[in-house]
Coordinates of C-alpha atoms in Angstrom, one line a residue:
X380 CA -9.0 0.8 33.1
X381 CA -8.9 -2.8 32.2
X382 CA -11.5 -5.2 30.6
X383 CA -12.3 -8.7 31.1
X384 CA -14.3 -11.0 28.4
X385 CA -15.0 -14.2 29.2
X386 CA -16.1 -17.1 26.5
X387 CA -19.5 -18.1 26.0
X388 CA -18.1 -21.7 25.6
X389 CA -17.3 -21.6 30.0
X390 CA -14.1 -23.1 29.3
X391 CA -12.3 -19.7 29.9
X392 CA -10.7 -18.0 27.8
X393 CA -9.8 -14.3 29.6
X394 CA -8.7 -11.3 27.0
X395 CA -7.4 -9.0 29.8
X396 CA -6.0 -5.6 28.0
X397 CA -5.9 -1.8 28.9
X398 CA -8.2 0.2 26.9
X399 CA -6.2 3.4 27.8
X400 CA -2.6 2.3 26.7
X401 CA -4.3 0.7 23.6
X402 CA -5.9 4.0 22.6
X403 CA -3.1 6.1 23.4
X404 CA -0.8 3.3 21.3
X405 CA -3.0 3.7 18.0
X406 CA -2.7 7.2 18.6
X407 CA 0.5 7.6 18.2
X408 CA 0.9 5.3 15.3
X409 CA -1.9 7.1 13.4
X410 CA 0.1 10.5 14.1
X411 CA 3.4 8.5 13.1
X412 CA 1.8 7.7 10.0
X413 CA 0.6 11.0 9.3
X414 CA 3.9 12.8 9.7
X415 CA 5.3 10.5 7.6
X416 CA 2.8 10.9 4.7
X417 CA 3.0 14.6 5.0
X418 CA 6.5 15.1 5.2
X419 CA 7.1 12.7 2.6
X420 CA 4.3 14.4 0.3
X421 CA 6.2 17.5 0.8
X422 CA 9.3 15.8 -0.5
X423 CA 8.3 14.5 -3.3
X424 CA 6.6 17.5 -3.7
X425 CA 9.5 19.8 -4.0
X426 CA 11.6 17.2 -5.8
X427 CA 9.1 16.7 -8.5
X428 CA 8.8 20.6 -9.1
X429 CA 12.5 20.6 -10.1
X430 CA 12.7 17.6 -12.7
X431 CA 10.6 17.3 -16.1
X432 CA 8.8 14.1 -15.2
X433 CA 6.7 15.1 -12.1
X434 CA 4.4 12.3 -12.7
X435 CA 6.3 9.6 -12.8
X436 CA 8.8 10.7 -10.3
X437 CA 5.4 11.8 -7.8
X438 CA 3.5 8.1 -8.4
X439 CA 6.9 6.1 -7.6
X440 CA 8.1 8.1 -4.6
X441 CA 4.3 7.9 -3.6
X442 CA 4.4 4.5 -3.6
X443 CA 7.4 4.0 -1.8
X444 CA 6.0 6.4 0.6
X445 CA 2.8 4.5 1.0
X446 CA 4.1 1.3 1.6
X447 CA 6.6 2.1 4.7
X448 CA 3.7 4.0 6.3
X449 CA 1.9 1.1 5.7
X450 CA 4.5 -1.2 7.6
X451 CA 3.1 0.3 10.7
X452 CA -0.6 -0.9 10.9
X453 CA -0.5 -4.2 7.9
X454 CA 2.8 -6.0 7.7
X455 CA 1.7 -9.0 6.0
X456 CA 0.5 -7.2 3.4
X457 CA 3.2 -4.6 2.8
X458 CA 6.0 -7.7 3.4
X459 CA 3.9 -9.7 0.6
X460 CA 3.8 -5.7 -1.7
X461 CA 7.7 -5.5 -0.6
X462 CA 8.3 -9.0 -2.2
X463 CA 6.3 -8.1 -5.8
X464 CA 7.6 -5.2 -6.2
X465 CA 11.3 -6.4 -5.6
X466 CA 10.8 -9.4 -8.1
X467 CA 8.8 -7.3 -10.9
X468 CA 11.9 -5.9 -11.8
X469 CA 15.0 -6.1 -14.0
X470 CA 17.6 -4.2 -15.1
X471 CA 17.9 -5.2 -19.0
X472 CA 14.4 -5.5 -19.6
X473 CA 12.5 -3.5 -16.9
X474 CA 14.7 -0.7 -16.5
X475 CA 12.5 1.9 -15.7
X476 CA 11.6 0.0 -12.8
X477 CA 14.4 -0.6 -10.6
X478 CA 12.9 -1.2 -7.1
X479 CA 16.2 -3.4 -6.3
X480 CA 18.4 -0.9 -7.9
X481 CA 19.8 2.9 -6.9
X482 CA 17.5 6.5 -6.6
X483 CA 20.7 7.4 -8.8
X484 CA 19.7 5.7 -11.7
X485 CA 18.7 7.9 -14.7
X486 CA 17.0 5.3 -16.7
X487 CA 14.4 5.0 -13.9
X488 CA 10.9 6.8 -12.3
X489 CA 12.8 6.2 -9.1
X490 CA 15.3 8.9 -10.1
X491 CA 16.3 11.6 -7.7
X492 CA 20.1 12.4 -8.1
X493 CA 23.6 10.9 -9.1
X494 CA 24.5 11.0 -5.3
X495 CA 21.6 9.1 -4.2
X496 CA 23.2 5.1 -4.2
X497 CA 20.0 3.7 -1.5
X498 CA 17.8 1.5 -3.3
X499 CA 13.9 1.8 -2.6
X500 CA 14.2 -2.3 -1.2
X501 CA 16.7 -1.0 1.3
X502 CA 14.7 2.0 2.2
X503 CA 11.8 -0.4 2.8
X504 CA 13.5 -3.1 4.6
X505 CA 14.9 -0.8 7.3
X506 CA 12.2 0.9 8.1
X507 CA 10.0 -2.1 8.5
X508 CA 12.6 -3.4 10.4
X509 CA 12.4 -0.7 13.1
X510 CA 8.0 -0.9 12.4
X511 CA 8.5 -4.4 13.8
X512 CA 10.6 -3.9 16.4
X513 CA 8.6 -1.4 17.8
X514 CA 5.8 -3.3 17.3
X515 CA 7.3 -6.4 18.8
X516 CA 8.7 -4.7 22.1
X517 CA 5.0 -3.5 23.0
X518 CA 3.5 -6.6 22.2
X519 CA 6.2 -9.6 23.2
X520 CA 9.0 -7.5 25.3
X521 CA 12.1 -8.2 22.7
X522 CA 12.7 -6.5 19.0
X523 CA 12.3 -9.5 17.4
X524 CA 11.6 -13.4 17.6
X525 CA 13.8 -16.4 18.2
X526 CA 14.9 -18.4 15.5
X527 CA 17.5 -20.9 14.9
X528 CA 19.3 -18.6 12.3
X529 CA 19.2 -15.8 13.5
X530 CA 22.6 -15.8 15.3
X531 CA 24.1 -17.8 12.2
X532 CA 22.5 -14.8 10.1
X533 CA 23.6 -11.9 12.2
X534 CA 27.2 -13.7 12.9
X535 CA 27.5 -13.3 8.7
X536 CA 26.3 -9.7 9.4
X537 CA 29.1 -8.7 11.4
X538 CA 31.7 -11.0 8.9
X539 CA 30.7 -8.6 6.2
X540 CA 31.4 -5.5 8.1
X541 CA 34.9 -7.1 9.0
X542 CA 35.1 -7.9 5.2
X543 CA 34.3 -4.0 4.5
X544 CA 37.0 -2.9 6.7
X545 CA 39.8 -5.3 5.5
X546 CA 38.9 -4.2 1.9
X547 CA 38.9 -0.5 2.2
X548 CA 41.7 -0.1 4.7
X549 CA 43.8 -1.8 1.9
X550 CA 43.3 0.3 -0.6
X551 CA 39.7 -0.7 -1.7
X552 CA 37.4 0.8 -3.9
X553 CA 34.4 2.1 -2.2
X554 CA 32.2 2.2 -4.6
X555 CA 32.5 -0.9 -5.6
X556 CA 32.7 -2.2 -2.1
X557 CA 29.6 -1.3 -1.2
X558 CA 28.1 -2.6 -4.7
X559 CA 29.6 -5.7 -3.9
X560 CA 28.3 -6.1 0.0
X561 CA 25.2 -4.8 -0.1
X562 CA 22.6 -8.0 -1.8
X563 CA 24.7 -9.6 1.2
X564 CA 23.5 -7.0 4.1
X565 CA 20.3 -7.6 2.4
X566 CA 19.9 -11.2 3.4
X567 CA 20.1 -11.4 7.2
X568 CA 17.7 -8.1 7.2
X569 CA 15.0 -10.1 5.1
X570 CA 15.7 -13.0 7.1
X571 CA 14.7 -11.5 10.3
X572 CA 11.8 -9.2 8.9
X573 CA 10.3 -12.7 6.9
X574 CA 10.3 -14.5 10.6
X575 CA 8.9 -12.0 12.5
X576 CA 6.3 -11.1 10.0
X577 CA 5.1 -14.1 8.6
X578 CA 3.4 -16.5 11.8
X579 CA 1.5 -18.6 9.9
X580 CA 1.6 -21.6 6.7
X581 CA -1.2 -19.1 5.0
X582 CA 0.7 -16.3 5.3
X583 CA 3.6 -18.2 3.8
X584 CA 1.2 -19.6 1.4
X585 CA 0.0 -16.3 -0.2
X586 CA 3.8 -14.6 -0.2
X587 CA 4.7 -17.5 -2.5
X588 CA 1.5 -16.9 -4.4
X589 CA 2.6 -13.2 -4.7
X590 CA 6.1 -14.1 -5.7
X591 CA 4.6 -16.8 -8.3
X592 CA 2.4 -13.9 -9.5
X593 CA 5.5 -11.2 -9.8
X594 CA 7.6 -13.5 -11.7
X595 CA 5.4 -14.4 -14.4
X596 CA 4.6 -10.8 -14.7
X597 CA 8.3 -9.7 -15.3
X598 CA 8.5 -12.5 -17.7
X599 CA 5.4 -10.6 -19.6
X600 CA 7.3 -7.6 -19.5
X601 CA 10.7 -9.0 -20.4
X602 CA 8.8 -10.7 -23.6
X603 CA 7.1 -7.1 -24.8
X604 CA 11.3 -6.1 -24.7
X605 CA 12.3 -8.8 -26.5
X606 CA 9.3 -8.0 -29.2
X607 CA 10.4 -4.3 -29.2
X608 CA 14.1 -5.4 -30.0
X609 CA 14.8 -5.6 -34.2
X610 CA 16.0 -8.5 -35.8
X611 CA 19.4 -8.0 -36.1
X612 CA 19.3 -6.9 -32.0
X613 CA 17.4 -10.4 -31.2
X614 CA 20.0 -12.0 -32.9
X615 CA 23.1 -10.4 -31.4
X616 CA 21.0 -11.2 -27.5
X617 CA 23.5 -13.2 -25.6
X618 CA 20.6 -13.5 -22.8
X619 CA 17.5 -11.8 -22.1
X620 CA 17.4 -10.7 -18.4
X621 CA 19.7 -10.3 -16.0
X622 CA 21.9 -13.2 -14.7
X623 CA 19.5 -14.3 -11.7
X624 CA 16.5 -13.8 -13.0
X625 CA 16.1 -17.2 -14.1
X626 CA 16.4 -18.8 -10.9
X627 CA 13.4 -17.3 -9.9
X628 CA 11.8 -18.9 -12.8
X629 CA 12.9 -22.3 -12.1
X630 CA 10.8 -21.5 -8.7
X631 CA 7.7 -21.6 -10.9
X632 CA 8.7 -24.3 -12.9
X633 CA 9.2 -26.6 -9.0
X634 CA 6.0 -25.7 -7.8
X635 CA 4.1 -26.3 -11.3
X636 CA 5.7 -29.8 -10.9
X637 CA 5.1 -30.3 -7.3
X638 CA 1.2 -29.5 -7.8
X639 CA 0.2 -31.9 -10.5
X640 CA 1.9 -34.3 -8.4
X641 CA 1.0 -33.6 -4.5
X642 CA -2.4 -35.5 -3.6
X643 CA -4.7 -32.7 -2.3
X644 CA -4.1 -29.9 -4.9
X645 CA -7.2 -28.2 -6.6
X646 CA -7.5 -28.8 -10.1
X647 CA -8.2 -24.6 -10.6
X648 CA -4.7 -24.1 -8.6
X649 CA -3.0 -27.0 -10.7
X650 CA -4.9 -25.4 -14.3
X651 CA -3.7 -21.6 -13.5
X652 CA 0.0 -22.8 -12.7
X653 CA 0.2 -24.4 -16.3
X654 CA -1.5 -21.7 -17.6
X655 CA 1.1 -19.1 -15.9
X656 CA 4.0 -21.5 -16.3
X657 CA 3.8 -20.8 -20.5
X658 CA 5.1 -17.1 -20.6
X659 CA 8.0 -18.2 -17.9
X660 CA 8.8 -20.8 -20.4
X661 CA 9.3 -18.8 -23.1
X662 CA 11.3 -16.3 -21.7
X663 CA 13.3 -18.9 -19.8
X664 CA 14.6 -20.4 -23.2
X665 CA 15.3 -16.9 -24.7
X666 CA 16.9 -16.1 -21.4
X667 CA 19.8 -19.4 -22.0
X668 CA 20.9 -19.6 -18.3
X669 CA 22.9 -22.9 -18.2
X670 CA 23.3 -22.5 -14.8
X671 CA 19.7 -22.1 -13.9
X672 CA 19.0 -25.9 -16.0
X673 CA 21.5 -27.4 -14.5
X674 CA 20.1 -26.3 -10.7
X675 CA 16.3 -27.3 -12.0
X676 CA 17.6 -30.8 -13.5
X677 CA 19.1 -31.2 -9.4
X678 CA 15.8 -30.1 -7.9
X679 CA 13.9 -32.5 -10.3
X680 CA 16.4 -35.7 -9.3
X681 CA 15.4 -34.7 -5.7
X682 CA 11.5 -34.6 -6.6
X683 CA 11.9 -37.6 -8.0
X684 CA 13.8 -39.0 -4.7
X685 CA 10.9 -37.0 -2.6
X686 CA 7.7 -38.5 -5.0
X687 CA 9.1 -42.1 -3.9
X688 CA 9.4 -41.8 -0.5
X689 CA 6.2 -40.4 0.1
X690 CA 3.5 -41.3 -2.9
X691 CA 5.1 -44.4 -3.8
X692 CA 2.3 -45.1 -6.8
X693 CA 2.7 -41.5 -8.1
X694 CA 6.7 -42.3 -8.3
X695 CA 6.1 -45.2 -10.5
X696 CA 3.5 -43.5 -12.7
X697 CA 5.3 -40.5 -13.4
X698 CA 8.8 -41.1 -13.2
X699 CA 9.5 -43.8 -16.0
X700 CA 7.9 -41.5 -18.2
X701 CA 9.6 -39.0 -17.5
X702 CA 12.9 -40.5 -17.5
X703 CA 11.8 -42.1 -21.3
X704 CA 10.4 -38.3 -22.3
X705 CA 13.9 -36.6 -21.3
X706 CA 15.9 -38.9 -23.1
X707 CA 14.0 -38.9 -26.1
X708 CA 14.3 -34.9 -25.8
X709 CA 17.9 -34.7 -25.7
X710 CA 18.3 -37.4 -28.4
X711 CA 16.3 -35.5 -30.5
X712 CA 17.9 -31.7 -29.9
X713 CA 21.6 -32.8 -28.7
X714 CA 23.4 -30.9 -31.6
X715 CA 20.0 -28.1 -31.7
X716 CA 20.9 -24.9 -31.4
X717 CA 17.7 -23.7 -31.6
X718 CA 15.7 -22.2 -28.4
X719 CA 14.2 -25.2 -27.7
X720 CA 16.9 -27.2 -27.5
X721 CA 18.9 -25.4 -25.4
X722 CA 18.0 -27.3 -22.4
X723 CA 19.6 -30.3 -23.9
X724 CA 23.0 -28.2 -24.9
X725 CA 22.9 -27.0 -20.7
X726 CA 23.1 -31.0 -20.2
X727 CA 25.3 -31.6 -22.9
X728 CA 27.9 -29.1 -21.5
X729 CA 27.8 -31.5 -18.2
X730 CA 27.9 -34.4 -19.8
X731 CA 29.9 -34.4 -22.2
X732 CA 31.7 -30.8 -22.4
X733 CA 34.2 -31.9 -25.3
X734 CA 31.0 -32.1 -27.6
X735 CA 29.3 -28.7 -27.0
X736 CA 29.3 -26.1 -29.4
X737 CA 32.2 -23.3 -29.7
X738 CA 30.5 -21.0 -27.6
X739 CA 29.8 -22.8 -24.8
X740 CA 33.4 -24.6 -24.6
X741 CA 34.8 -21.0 -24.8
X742 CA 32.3 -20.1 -21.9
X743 CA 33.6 -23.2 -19.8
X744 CA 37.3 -22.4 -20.5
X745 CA 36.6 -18.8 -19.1
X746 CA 35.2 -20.4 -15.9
X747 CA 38.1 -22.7 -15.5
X748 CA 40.4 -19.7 -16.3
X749 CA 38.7 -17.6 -13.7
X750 CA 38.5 -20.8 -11.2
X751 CA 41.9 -20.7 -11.6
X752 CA 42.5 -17.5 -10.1
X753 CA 40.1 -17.4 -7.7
X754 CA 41.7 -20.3 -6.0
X755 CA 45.1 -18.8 -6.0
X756 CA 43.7 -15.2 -4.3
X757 CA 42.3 -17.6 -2.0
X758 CA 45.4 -19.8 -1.5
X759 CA 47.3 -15.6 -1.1
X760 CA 44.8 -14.5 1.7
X761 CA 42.6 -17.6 3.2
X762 CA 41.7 -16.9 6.4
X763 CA 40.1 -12.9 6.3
X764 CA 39.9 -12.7 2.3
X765 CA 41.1 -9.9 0.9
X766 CA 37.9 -7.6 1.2
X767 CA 35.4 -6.1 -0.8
X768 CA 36.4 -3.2 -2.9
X769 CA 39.5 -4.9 -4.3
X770 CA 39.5 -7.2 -7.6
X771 CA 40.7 -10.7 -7.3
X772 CA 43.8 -11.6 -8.8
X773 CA 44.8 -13.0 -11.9
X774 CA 47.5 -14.6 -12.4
X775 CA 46.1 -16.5 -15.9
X776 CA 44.7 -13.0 -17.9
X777 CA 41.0 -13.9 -18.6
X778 CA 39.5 -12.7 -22.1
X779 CA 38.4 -9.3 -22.3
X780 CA 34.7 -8.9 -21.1
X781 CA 35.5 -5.1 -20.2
X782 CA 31.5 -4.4 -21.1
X783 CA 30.8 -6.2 -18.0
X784 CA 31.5 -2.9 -15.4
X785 CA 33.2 -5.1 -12.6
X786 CA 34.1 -8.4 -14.5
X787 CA 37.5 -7.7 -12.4
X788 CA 35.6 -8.3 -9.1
X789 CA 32.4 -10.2 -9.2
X790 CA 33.3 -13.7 -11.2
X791 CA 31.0 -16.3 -12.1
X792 CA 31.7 -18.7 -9.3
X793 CA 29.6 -17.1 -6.2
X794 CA 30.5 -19.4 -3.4
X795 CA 34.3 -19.1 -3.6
X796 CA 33.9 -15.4 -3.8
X797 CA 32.5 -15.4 -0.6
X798 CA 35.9 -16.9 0.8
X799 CA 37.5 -14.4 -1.3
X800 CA 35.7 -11.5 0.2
X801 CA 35.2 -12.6 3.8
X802 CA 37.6 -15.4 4.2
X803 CA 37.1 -18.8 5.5
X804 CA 34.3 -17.9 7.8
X805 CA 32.4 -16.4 5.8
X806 CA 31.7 -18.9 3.4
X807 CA 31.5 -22.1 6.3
X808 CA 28.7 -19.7 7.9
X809 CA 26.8 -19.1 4.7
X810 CA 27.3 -23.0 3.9
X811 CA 26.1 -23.7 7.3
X812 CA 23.0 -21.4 6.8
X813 CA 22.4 -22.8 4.0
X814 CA 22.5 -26.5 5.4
X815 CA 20.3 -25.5 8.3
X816 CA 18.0 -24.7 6.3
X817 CA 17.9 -27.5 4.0
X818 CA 17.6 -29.7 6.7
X819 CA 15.2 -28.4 8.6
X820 CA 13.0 -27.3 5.9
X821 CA 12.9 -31.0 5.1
X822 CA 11.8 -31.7 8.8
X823 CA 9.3 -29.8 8.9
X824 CA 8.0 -30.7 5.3
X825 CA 7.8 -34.5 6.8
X826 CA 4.9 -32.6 9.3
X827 CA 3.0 -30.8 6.5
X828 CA -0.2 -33.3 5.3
X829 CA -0.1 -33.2 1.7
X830 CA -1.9 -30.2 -0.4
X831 CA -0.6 -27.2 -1.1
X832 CA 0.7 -26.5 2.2
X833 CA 3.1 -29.6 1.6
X834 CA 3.9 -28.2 -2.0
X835 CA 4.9 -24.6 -0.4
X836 CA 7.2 -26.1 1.7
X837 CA 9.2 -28.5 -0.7
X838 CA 9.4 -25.4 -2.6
X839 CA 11.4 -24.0 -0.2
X840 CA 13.6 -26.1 -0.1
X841 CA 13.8 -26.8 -3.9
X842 CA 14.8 -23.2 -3.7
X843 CA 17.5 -23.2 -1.4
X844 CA 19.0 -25.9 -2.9
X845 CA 18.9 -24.3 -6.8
X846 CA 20.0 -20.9 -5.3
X847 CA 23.2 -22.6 -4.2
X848 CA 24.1 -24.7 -6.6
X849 CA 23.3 -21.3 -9.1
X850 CA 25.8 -19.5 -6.9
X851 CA 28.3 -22.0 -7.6
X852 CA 28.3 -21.2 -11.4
X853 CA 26.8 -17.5 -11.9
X854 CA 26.5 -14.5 -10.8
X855 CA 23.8 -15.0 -8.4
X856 CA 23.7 -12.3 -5.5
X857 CA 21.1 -10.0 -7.1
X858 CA 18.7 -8.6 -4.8
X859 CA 15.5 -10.0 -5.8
X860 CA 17.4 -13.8 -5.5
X861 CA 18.2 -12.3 -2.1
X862 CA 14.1 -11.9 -1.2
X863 CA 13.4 -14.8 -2.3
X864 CA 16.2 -16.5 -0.7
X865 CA 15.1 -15.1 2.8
X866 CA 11.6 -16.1 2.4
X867 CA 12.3 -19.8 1.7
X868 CA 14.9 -19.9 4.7
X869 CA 12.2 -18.1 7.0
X870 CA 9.8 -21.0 5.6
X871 CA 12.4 -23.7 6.4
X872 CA 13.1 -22.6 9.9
X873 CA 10.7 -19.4 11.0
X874 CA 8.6 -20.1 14.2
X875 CA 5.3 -20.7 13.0
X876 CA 2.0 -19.7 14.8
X877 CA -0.1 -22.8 14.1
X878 CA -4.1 -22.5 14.3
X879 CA -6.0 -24.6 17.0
X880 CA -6.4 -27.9 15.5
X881 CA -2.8 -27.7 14.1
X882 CA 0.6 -29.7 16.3
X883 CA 3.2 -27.5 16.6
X884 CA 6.2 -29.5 14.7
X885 CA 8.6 -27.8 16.9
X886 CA 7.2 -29.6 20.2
X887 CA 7.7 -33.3 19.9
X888 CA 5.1 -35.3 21.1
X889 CA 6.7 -36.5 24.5
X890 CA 7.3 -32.9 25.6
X891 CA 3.2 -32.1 24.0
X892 CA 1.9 -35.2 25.9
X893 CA 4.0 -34.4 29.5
X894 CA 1.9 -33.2 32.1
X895 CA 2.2 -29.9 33.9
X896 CA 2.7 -29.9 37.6
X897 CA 0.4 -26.7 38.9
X898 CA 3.0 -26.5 41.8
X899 CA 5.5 -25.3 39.3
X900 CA 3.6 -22.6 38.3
X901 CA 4.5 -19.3 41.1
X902 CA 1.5 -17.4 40.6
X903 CA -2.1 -17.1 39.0
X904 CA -0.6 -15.0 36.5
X905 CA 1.7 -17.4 35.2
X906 CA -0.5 -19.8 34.7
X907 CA -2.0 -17.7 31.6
X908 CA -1.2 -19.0 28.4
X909 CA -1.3 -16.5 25.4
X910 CA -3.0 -18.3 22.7
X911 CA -2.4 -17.7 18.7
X912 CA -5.4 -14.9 18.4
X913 CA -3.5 -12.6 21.3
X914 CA -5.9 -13.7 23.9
X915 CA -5.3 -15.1 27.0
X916 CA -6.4 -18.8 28.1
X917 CA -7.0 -20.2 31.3
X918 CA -8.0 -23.6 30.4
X919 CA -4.9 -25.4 30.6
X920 CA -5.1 -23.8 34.8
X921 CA -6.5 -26.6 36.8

């Protein structure tokens, strides 16, 4: 049985669908999602009468239970729940909360066994990935969407499993290999869930909200640790979270800067970003991730570049000042050691390395050290790497950081362990992603009108741009850096569902402005147009 609506507005705008193979679809999804509530409730049931902490272990499982089944009928919001949850926590000072970490770890709620190496994000992630295909087939014919990265993303897919298999069949831990691989798995799959999830600038709008919101929470949280900690602990704190944790604050930090700045921002929006922005601060200067400055100072030189191109007046209102404010700042703390001034010893340690302080030269010579080697494993195996699973080689012996579980196979310098792990083509694809993306994220910023929209989408590009220069220094591939990663390159170059009154940036305006013959068009039926609400519209039929 079928049923035709027609607009009031005599235009035409024809909704044809089948009432029967609707009703029979949410059927089955509502049973879906039943079986998988009850048979998970049953899990965590029987798991939960065997440990000591059934509440905790019930109201974490429960959660994750919840929000897969809730992948089937709200996407949007369980992809924006996905992204909080992943970014809330951290392994130093959230630990109990390890959404991006294994079901084997004891420290956690999320605790089932020592066997047990998923992670809840991975659990998540796949089985939204098969909610959306099945999701996509009924309503578009395919799995998922067309973007321009997703062969890029799923060609670095298949490099990984080639780097798993050179690694293991030479003698490669496994373990380790698949500790190594798997924030890299991670990336393509968020990838492809962010663009076929996310349609809309509002829907991207509120996921960076939620991620904005997540990271000023952890930072709350990472602050009640450090409070917790005794004197003589705060003292002996080398940094405060984990390694990546501050490039997700730097995020904040870009968009703060970008709103006081962008014509078109509310004054409430601009108000709560300073407010929220104080926390991030001070956990950002306990934190001391040189890295993470140095990749905020880049983004800033390119807001500066971005303010006078496009708000020429704002440029030379806010830029001199700024300049004269920095330099006064690192005249002032240039030999602090202090919290606050460890900004100006980040910039120092560029600048002018011979004058930084004994800890940070003895950080730099490590890196060279371990630059050092890297480049000769590279120079020993450059065209497949030598796999995951197997430590790089050292040739120079690097100081002894033997509390760091696998100093011998993660180093500091992210990018050229990507060449080391997947050989050459592995890192040109990932630069080329990466490129992509920063170019086309600026295109499409150039056809946002200014406002918040406009400041969501410079964001993005900030991001992509600090993650990678971040990589190039520290430890970056973390799975939260991942999610956030994967959102800004779905922002730079999804397909987005614009409203009405919106041009689609993706049409330029000789294609938008050509005529249609109606002698091309075969048959009434093609000459239906699906619209962004699902309906179908006749008015373009003459």
């Amino acid at each position: 049985m079928s049923v035709v609506e027609l607009s009031p507005t005599g235009r035409g705008s024809i909704d044809i669908k089948s009432t029967d193979t609707q009703g029979r679809r949410n059927r089955r999804q509502w049973w879906v999602a039943y079986a998988i509530v009850m048979l998970g409730g049953l899990f965590v049931a029987a798991i939960a009468y065997q440990r000591s902490y059934q509440l905790y272990l019930g109201v974490s499982m429960g959660v994750l239970i919840l929000l897969i089944v809730a992948w089937i009928k709200f996407p949007k919001a369980s992809f924006g729940t996905t992204v909080f949850l992943a970014l809330l926590g951290d392994g130093v000072t959230v630990a109990w909360w390890p959404f991006t970490k294994n079901l084997s770890s004891r420290e956690s709620i999320f605790f089932l066994s020592d066997g047990v190496s998923l992670r809840p994000v991975e659990i998540v992630v796949l089985a939204a990935l098969a909610a959306t295909a099945y999701r996509n087939m009924a309503r578009i014919g395919r799995p998922f969407v067309k973007a321009p990265l997703v062969w890029p993303v799923l060609a670095f897919l298949g490099l990984i499993a080639i780097g798993l298999y050179t690694g293991l069949s030479k003698g490669g831990d496994m373990r380790v290999a698949i500790f190594e691989s798997r924030p890299l798995i991670l990336l393509p799959l968020a990838y492809i869930l962010a663009i076929n999830t996310l349609e809309t600038r509002t829907d991207y709008r509120r996921v960076y909200w939620v991620a904005l919101t997540a990271i000023v929470i952890q930072s709350l949280l990472s602050l009640q640790y450090y409070s917790n900690l005794a004197l003589a602990e705060r003292e002996q704190l080398e940094a405060l979270t984990e390694h990546g944790a501050a490039i997700g604050m730097n995020l904040l930090f870009v968009f703060l800067i970008l709103a006081m700045a962008t014509y078109g921002v509310a004054k409430r929006v601009r108000f709560t970003l300073l407010a929220a922005s104080v926390p991030v601060i001070v956990a950002y200067l306990i934190s001391q991730r040189r890295a993470a400055v140095v990749a905020l100072a880049i983004a800033l030189v390119m807001f500066a570049v971005t303010l006078f191109w496009r708000q020429r007046r704002t440029f030379w209102k806010v830029v001199p000042f700024a300049v004269i404010v920095t330099v006064g700042y690192l005249g002032a703390f240039w030999n602090s050691e202090s919290s606050a001034g460890f900004p100006a010893q980040a910039v120092k340690t560029v600048v002018s390395p011979d004058q930084a302080s004994e800890k940070d030269q003895s950080s730099n010579l490590y890196r060279d050290i371990e630059n050092f080697n890297l480049s000769f494993t590279i120079r020993a195996e450059p065209v497949l790497g030598q796999g995951f699973g197997r430590p790089f080689l050292r040739p120079l012996p690097l100081p002894d950081i033997s509390q760091f579980e696998f100093h011998e196979y993660l180093p500091h310098n992210s990018l050229l362990w990507l060449w080391i792990k997947m050989g050459y083509l592995g890192l040109g694809v990932m630069l080329y992603i990466i490129g992509r993306s920063i170019v086309q994220g600026v295109s499409r910023f150039r056809r946002v009108p200014a406002g918040i929209d406009s400041v969501v989408a410079l964001s993005a590009v900030f991001f992509v741009v600090m993650f990678t220069v971040f990589l190039y220094v520290d430890i970056a591939w973390e799975s939260r850096n991942v999610i956030l990663m994967a959102v800004s390159m779905a922002l730079c170059t999804g397909p987005l569902r614009k409203a009405d009154d919106e041009p689609d940036p993706t049409i330029d305006d000789d294609a938008r402005l050509r005529p249609v013959d109606p002698a091309s068009l075969e048959t009434p039926v093609e000459q239906l147009r699906l619209v962004p609400g699902g309906s179908r519209s006749a008015s373009a039929v003459r």
